[in-house]
XYZ file of N, CA and C in Angstrom:
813
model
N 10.063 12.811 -9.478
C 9.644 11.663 -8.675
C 10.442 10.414 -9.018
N 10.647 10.119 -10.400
C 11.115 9.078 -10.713
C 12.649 9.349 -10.892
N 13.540 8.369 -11.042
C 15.332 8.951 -11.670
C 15.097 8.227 -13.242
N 16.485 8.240 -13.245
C 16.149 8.429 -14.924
C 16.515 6.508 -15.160
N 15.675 6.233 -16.014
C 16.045 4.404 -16.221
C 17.480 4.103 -16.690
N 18.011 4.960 -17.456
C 19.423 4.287 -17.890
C 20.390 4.965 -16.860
N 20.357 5.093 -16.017
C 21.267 5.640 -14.949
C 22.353 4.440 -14.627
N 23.094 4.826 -13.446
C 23.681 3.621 -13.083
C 23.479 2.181 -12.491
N 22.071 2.284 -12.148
C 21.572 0.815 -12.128
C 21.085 0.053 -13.070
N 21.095 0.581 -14.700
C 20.361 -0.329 -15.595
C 21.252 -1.563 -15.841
N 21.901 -1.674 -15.346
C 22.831 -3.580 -15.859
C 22.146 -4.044 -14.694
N 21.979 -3.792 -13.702
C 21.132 -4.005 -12.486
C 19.807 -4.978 -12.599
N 18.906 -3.921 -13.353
C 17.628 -3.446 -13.457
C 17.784 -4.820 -14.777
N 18.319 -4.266 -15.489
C 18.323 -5.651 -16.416
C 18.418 -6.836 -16.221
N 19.477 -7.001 -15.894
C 19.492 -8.362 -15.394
C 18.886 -8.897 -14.499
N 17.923 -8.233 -13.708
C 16.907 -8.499 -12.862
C 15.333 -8.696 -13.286
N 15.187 -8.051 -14.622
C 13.874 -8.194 -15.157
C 14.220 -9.288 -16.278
N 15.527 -9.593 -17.058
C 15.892 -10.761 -17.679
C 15.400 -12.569 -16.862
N 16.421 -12.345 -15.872
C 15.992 -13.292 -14.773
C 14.818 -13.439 -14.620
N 13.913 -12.997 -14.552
C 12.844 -12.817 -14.131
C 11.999 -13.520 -15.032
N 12.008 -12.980 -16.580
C 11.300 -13.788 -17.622
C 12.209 -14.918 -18.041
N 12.945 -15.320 -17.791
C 13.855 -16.372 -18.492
C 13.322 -17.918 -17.267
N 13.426 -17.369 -16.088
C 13.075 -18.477 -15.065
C 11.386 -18.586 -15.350
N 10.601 -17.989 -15.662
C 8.879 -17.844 -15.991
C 8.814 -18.678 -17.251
N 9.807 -18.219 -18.378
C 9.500 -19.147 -19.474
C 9.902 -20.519 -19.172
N 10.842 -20.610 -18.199
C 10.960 -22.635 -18.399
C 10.059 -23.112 -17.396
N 10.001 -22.484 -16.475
C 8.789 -23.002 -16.137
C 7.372 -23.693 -16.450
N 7.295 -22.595 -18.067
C 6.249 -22.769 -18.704
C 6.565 -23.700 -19.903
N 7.662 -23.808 -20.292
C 8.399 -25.142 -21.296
C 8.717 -26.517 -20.471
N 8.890 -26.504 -19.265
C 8.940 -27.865 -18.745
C 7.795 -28.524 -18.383
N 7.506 -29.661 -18.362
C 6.583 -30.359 -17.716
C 6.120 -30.101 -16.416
N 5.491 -29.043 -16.407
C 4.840 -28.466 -14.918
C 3.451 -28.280 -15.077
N 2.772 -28.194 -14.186
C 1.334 -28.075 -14.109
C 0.620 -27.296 -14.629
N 1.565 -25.808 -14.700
C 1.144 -24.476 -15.383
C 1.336 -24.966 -16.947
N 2.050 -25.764 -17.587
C 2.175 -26.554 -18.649
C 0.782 -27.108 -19.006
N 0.855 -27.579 -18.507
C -0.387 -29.671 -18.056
C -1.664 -27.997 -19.008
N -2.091 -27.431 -17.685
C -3.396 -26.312 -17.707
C -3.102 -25.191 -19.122
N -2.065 -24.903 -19.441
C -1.866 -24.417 -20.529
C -2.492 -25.127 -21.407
N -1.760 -26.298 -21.410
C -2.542 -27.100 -22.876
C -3.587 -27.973 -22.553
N -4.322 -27.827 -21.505
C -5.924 -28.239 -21.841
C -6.639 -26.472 -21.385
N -6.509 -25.857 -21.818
C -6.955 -25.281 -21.964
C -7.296 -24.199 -20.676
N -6.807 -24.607 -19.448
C -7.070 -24.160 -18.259
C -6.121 -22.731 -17.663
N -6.528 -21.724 -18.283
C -5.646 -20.435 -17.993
C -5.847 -19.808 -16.871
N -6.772 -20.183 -15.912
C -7.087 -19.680 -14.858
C -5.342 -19.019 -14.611
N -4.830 -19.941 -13.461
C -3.538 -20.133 -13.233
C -2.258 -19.378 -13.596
N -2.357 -20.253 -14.753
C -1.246 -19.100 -15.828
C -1.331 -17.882 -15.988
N -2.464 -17.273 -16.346
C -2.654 -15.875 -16.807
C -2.650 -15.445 -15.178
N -3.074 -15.624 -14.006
C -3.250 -14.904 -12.797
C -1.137 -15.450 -12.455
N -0.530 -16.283 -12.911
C 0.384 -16.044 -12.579
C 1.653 -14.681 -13.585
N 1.386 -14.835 -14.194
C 2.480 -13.869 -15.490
C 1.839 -12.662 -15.063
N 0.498 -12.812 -14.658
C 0.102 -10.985 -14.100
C 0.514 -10.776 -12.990
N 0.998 -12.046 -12.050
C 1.884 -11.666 -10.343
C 3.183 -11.030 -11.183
N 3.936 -12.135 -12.041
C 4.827 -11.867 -12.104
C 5.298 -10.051 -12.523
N 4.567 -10.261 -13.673
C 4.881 -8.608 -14.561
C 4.024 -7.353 -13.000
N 3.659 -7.743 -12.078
C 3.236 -6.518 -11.119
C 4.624 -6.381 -10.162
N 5.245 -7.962 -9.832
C 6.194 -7.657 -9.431
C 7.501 -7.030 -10.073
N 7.657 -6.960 -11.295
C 8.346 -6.258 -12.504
C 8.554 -4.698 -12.037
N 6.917 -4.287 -12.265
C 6.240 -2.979 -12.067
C 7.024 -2.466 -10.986
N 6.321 -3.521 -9.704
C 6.614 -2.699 -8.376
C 8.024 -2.781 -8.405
N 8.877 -3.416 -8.537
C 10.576 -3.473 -8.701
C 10.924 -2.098 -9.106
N 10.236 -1.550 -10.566
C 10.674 -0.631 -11.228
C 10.443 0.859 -10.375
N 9.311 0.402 -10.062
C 8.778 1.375 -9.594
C 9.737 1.901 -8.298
N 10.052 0.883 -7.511
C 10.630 1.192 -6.081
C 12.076 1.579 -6.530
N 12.874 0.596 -7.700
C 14.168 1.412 -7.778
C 14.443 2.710 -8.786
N 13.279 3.282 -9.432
C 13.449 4.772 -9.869
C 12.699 5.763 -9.199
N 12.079 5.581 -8.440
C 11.639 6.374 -7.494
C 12.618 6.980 -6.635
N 12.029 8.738 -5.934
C 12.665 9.307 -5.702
C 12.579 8.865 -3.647
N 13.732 8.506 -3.389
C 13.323 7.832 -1.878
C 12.897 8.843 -1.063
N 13.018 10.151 -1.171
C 13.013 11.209 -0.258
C 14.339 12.298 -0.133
N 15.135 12.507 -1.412
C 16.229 13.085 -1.580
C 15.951 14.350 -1.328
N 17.271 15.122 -0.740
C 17.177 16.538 0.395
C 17.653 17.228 -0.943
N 17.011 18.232 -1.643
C 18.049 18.386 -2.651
C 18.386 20.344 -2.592
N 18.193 20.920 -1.568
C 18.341 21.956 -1.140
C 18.378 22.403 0.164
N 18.597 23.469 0.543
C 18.565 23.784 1.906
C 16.882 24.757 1.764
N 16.424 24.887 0.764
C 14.941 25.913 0.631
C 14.095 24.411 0.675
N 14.487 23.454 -0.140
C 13.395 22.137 0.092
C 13.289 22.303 1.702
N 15.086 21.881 2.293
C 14.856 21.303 3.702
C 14.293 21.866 4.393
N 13.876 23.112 4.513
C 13.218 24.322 6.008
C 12.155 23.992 6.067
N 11.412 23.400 5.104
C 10.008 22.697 5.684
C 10.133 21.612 6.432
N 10.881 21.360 6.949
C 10.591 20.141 8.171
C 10.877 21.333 9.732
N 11.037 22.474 9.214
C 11.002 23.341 10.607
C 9.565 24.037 10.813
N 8.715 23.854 9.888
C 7.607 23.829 10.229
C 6.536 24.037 11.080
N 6.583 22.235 11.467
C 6.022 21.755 12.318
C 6.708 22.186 13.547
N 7.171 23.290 14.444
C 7.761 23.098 15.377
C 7.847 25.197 15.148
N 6.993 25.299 16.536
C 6.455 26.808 16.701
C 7.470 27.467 16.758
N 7.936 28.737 17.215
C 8.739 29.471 18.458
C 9.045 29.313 19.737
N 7.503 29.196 20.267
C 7.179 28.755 21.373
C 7.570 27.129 22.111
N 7.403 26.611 20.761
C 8.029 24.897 21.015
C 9.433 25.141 20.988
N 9.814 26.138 20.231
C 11.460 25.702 20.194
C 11.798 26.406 21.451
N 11.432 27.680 22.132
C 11.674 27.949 23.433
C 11.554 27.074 24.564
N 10.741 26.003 24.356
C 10.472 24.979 25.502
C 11.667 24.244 25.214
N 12.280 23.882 24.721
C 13.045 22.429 24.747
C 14.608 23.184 25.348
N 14.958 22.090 25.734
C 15.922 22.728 26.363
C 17.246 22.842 25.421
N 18.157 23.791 25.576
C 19.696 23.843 25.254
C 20.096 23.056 24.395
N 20.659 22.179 25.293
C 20.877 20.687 25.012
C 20.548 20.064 23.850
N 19.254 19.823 23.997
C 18.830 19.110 22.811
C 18.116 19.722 21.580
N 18.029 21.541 21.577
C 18.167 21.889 20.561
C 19.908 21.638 19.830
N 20.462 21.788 20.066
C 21.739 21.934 19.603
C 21.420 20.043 18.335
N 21.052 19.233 19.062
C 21.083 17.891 18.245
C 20.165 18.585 16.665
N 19.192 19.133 16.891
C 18.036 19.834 15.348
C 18.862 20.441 14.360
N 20.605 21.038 15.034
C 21.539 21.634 14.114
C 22.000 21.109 13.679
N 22.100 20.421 12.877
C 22.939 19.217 12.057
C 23.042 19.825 10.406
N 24.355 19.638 10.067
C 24.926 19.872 8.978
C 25.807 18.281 8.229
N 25.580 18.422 7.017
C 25.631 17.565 6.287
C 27.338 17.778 5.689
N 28.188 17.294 6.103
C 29.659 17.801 5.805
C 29.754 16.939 4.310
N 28.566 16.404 3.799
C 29.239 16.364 2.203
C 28.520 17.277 1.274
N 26.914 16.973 1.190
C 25.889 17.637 0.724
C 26.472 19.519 1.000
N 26.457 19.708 2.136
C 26.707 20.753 2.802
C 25.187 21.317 3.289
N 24.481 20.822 3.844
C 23.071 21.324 4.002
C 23.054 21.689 4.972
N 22.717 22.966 5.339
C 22.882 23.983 6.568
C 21.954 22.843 7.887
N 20.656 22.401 7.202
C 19.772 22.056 8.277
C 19.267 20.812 7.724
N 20.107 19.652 8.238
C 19.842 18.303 8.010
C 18.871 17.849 8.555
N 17.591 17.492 8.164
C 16.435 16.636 8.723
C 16.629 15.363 10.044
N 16.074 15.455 11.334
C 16.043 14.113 12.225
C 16.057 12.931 11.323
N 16.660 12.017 11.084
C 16.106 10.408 10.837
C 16.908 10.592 9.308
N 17.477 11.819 9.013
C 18.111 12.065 7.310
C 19.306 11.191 7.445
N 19.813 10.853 6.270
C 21.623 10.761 6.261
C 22.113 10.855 4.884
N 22.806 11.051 4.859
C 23.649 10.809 3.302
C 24.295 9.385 2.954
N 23.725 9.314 1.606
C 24.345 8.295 1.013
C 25.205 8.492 0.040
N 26.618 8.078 0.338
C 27.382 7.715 -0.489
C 27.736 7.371 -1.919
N 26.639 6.467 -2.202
C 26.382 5.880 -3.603
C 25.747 6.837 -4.428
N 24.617 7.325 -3.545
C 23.622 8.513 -4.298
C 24.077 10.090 -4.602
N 25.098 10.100 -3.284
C 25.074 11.586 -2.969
C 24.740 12.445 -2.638
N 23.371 12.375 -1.941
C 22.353 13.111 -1.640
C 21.856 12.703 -0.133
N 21.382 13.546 0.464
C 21.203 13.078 1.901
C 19.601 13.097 1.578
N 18.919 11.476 2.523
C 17.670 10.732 1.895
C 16.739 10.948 3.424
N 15.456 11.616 3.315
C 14.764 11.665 4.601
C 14.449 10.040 5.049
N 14.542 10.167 5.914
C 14.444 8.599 7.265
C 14.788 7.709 6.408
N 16.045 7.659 6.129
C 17.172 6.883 5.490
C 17.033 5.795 5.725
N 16.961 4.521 5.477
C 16.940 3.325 5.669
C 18.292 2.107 5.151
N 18.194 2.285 4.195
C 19.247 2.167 3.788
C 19.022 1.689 2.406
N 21.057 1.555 1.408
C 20.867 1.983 0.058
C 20.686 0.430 -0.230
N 19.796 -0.139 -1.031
C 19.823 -1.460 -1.301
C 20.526 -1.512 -2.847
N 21.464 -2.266 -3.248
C 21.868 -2.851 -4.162
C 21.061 -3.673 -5.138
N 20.323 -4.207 -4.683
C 19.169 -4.972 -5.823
C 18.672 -4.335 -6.879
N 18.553 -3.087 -5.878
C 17.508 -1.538 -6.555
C 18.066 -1.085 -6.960
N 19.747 -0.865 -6.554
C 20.543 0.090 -7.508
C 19.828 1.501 -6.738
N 19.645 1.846 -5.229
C 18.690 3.110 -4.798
C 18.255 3.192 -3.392
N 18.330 3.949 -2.973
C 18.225 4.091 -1.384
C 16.524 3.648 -1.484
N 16.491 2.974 0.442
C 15.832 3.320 0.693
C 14.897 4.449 1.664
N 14.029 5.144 1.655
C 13.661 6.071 2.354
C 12.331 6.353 2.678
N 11.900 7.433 3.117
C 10.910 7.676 3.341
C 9.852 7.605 2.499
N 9.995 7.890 1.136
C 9.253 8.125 -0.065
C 8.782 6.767 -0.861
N 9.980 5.820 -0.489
C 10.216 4.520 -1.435
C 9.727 3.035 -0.430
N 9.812 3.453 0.789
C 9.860 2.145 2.101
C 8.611 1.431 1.693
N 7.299 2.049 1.854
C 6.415 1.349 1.685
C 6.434 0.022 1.252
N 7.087 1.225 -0.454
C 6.419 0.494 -1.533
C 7.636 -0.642 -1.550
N 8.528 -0.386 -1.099
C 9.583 -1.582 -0.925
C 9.114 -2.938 -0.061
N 9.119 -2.734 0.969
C 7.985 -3.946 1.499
C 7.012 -4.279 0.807
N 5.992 -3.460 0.332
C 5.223 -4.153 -0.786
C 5.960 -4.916 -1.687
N 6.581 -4.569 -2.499
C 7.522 -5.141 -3.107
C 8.335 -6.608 -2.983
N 8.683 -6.427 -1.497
C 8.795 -7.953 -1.136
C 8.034 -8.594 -1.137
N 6.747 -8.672 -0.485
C 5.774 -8.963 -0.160
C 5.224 -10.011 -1.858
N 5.114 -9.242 -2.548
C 4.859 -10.026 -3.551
C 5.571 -10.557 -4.270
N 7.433 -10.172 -4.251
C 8.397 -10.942 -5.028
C 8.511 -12.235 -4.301
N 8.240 -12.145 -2.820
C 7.898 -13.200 -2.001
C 6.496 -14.576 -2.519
N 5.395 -14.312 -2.762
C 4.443 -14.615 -3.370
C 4.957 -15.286 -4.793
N 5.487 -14.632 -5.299
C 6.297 -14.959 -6.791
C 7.221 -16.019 -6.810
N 7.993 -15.796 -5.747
C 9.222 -17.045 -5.531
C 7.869 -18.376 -5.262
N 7.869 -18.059 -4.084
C 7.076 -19.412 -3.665
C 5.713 -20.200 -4.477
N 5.078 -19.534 -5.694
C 4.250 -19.859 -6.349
C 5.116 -20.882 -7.353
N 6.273 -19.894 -7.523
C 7.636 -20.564 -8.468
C 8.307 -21.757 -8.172
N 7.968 -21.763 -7.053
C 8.794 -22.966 -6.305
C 7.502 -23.970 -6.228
N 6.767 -23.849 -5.853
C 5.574 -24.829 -6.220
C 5.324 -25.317 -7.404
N 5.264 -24.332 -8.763
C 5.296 -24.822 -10.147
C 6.406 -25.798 -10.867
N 7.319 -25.226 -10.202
C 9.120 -25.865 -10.079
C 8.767 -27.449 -9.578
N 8.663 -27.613 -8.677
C 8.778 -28.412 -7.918
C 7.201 -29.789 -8.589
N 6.409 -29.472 -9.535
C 5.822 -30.465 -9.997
C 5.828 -30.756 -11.289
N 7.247 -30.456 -12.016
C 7.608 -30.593 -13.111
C 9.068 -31.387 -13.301
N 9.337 -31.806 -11.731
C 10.430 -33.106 -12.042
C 9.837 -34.803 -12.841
N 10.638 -35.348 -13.493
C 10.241 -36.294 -14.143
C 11.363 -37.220 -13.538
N 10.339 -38.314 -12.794
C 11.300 -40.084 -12.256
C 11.900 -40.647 -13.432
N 13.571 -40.466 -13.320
C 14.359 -41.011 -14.121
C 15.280 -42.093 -12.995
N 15.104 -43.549 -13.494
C 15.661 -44.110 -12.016
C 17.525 -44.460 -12.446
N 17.826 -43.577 -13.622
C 19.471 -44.062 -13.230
C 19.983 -42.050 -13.317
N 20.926 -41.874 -12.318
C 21.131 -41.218 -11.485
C 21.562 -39.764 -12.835
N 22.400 -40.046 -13.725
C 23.112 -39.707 -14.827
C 21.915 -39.032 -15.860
N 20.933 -39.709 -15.863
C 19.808 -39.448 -16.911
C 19.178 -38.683 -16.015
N 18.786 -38.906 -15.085
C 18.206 -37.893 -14.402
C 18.323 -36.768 -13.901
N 19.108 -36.405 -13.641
C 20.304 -34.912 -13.567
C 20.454 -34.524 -15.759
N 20.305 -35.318 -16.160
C 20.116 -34.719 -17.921
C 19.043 -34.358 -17.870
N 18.006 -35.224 -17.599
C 16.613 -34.779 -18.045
C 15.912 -33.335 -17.211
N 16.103 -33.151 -16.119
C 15.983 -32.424 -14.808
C 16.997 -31.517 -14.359
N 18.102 -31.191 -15.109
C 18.814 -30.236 -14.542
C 18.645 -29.203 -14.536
N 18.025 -28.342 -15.368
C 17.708 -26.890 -15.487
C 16.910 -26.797 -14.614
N 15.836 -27.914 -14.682
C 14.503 -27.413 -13.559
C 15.160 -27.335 -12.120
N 16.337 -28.609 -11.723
C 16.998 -28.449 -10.330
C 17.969 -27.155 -10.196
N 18.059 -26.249 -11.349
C 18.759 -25.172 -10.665
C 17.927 -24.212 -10.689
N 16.521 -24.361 -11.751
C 16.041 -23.145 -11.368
C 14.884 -23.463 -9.998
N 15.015 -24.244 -9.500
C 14.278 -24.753 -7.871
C 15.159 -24.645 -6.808
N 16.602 -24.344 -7.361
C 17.378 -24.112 -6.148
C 17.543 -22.268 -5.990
N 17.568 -21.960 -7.016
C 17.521 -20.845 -7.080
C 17.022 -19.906 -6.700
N 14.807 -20.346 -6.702
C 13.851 -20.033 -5.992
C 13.835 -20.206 -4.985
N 14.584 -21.150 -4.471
C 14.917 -21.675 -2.446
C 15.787 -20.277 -2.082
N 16.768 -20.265 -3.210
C 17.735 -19.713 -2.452
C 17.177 -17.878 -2.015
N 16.475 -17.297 -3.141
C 15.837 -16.388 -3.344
C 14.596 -16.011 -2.349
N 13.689 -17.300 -2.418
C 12.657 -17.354 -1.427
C 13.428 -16.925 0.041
N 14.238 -17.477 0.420
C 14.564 -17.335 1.987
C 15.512 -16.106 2.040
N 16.102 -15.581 0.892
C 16.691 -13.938 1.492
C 15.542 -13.053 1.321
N 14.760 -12.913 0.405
C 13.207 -12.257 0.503
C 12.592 -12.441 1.706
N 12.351 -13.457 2.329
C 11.514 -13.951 3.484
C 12.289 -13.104 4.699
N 13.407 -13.051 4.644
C 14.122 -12.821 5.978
C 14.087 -11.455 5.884
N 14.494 -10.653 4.437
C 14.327 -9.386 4.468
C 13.258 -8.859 4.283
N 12.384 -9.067 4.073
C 10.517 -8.842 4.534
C 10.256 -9.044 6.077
N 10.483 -10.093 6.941
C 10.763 -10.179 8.239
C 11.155 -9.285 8.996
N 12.521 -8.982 8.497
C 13.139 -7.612 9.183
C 13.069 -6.615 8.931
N 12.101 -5.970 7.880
C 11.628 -4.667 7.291
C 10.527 -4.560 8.511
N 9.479 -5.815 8.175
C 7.920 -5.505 8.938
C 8.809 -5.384 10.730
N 9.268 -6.163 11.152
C 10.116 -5.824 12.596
C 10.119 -4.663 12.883
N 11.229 -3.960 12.005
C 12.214 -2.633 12.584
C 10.381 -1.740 12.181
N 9.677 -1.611 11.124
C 8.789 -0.877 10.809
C 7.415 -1.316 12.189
N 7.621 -2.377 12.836
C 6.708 -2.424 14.324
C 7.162 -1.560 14.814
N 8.450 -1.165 15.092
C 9.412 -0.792 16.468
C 9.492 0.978 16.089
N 8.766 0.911 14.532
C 9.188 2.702 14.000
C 10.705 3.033 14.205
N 11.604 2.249 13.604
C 12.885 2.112 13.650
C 13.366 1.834 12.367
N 14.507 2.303 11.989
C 15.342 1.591 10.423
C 16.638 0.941 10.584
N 16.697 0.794 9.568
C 18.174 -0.175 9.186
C 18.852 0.218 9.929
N 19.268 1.649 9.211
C 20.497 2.456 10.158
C 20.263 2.872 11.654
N 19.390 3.145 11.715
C 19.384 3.458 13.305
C 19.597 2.028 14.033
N 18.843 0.572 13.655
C 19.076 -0.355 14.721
C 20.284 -0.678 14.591
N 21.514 -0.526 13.386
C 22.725 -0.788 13.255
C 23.555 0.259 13.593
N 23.128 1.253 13.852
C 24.065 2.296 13.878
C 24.162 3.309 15.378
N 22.921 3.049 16.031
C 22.494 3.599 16.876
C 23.431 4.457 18.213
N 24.555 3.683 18.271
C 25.807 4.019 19.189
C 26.442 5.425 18.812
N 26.070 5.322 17.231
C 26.863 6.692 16.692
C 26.286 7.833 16.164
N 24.728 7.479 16.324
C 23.776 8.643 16.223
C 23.330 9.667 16.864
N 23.878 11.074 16.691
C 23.486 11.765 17.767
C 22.124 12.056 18.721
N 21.319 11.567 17.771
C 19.794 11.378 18.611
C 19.070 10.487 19.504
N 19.615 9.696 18.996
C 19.907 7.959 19.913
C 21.030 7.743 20.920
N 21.869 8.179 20.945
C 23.717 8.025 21.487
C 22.608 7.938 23.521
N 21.695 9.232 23.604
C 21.263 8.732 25.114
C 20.081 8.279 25.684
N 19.596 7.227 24.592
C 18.803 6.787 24.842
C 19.409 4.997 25.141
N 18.591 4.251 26.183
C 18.627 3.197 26.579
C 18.602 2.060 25.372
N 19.387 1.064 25.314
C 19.397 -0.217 24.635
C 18.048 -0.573 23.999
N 16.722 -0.278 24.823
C 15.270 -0.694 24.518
C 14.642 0.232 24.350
N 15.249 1.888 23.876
C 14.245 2.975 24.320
C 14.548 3.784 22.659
N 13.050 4.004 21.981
C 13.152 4.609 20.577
C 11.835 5.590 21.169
N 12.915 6.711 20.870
C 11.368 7.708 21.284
C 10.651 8.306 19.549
N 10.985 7.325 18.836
C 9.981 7.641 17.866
C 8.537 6.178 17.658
N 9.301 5.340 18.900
C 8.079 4.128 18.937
C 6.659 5.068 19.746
N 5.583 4.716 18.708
C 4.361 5.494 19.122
C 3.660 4.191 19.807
N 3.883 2.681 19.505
C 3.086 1.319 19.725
C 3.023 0.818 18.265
N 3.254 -0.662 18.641
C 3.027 -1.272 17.421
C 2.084 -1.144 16.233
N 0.770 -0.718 16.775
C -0.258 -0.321 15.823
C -0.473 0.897 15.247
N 0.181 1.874 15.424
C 0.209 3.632 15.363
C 1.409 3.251 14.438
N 2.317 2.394 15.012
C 3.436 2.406 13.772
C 3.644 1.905 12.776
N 2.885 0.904 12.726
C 2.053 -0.039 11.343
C 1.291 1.239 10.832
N 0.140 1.545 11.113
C -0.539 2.420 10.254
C -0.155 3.536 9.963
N 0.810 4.765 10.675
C 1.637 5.750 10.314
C 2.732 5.159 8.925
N 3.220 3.831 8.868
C 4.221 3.936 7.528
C 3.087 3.153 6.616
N 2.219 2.530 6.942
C 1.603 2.185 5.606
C 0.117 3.088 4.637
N 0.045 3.755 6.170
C -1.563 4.425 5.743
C -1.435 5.908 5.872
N -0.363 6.569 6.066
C -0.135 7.959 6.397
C 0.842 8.461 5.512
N 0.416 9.547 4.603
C 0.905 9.609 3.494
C 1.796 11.108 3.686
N 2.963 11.767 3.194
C 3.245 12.985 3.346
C 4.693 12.951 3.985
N 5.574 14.350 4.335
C 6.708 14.607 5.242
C 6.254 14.625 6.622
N 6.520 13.173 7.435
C 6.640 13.928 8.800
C 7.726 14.627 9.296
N 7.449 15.386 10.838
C 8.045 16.070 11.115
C 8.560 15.363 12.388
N 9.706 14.519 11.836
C 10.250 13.744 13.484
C 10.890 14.603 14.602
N 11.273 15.916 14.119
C 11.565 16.849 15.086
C 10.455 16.446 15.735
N 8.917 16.734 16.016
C 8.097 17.179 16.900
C 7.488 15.447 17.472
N 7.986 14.428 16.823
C 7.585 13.367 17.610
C 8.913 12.895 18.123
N 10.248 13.739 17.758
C 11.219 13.187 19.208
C 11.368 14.074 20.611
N 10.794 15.570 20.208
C 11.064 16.321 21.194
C 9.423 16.114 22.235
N 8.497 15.788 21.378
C 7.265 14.932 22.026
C 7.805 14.179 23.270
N 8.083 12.955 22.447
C 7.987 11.935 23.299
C 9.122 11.771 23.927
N 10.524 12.266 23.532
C 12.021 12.341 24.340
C 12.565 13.640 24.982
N 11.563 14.613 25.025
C 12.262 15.844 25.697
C 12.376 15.604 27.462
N 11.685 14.514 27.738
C 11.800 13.865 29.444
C 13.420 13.147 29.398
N 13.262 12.504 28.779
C 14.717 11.642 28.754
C 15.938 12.411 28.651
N 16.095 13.610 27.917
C 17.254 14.194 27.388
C 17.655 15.189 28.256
């Protein structure tokens, strides 16, 4: 389930959980509010914040050693043929059985999964591929997506609590020189949280989006060159069930689906 921690993302992984406590401790050494409540005694705050922080730690860890959904055989892959009778495969036509044959020309996997792809970095072809994020040092996929949006979701929460604590621990110095001395660490680690806050925000934005639409990275970027998509219309995803079926299918529906039987479902008219 998990990969192994010292793999090739631990300078990664490090320097990401370093960051992490190094910007928390000055926070808590400068004149900030979480300061002020520290020393009268008021831990409400503090302690409910270092426990956001260390969950977002967790969930970090958690999402980049986790296994995203890696194909790691052709005996794993035949269970996604499953879901999909004799009788179903006699109905569909020619045509668009031929798209279910897909071979993996690096992996070499006789029977590549709908919504699969291979990644490069990993090596391994990842079910409903999303794509490999660098932060994580780790694809994302079917196995890992969730918890990746979760993940934002509260590194999001984290920035902006940070940026609030940040932001009431400047001290009025009125000549320009002293004040950039007294306040400089705190002004980079408040620019930092800006800068952080708004690529989190945007990529939480466009996770919850493409996850309305039951769509990923790669497919809305790639879609021209996908054989499953290549004839479908500019506005037409025949794995969109409705916004609310597709919210609760990736957050509340747990297991391998079988997108064979919800594209030949809902796209065997179109094809």
């Amino acid at each position: 389930m998990f990969k192994n921690v010292f793999g090739s993302g631990f300078l990664v992984r490090t320097s990401h959980v370093i960051l992490t406590w190094v910007i928390t401790l000055i926070l808590f050494l400068h004149d900030t509010e979480l300061r002020k409540q520290e020393e009268t005694g008021q831990l409400v705050q503090p302690v409910l914040f270092v426990l956001l922080v260390l969950l977002s730690v967790l969930l970090y860890f958690a999402v980049s050693l986790m296994d995203p959904g890696f194909i790691l055989s052709d005996d794993t892959d035949l269970q996604f043929m499953l879901g999909v009778t004799e009788e179903q495969q006699d109905m569909i036509p020619p045509a668009t059985k031929s798209l279910r044959q897909r071979r993996c020309g690096h992996c070499l996997l006789q029977q590549q999964p709908m919504r699969s792809k291979h990644c490069q970095t990993c090596q391994h072809c990842v079910r409903r591929y999303d794509h490999h994020c660098p932060w994580i040092e780790n694809c994302v996929g079917e196995r890992n997506h969730r918890w990746f949006v979760l993940y934002l979701a509260f590194q999001l929460l984290v920035l902006l609590w940070g940026l609030r604590i940040a932001w009431t621990g400047f001290t009025y110095v009125p000549i320009w020189h002293q004040w950039l001395r007294t306040n400089g660490v705190l002004t980079a680690v408040t620019m930092l949280l800006a800068l952080l806050s708004l690529i989190v925000l945007l990529l939480l934005g466009s996770h919850l989006y493409l996850v309305s639409l039951n769509t990923t990275t790669w497919e809305f970027m790639s879609r021209h060159r996908i054989s499953y998509l290549k004839h479908c219309g500019a506005d037409e995803n025949p794995f969109d069930r409705g916004t609310f079926q597709n919210l609760w299918g990736f957050f509340c529906v747990w297991g391998t689906v079988v997108w064979e039987q919800v594209y030949f479902k809902e796209g065997s008219d179109q094809v």
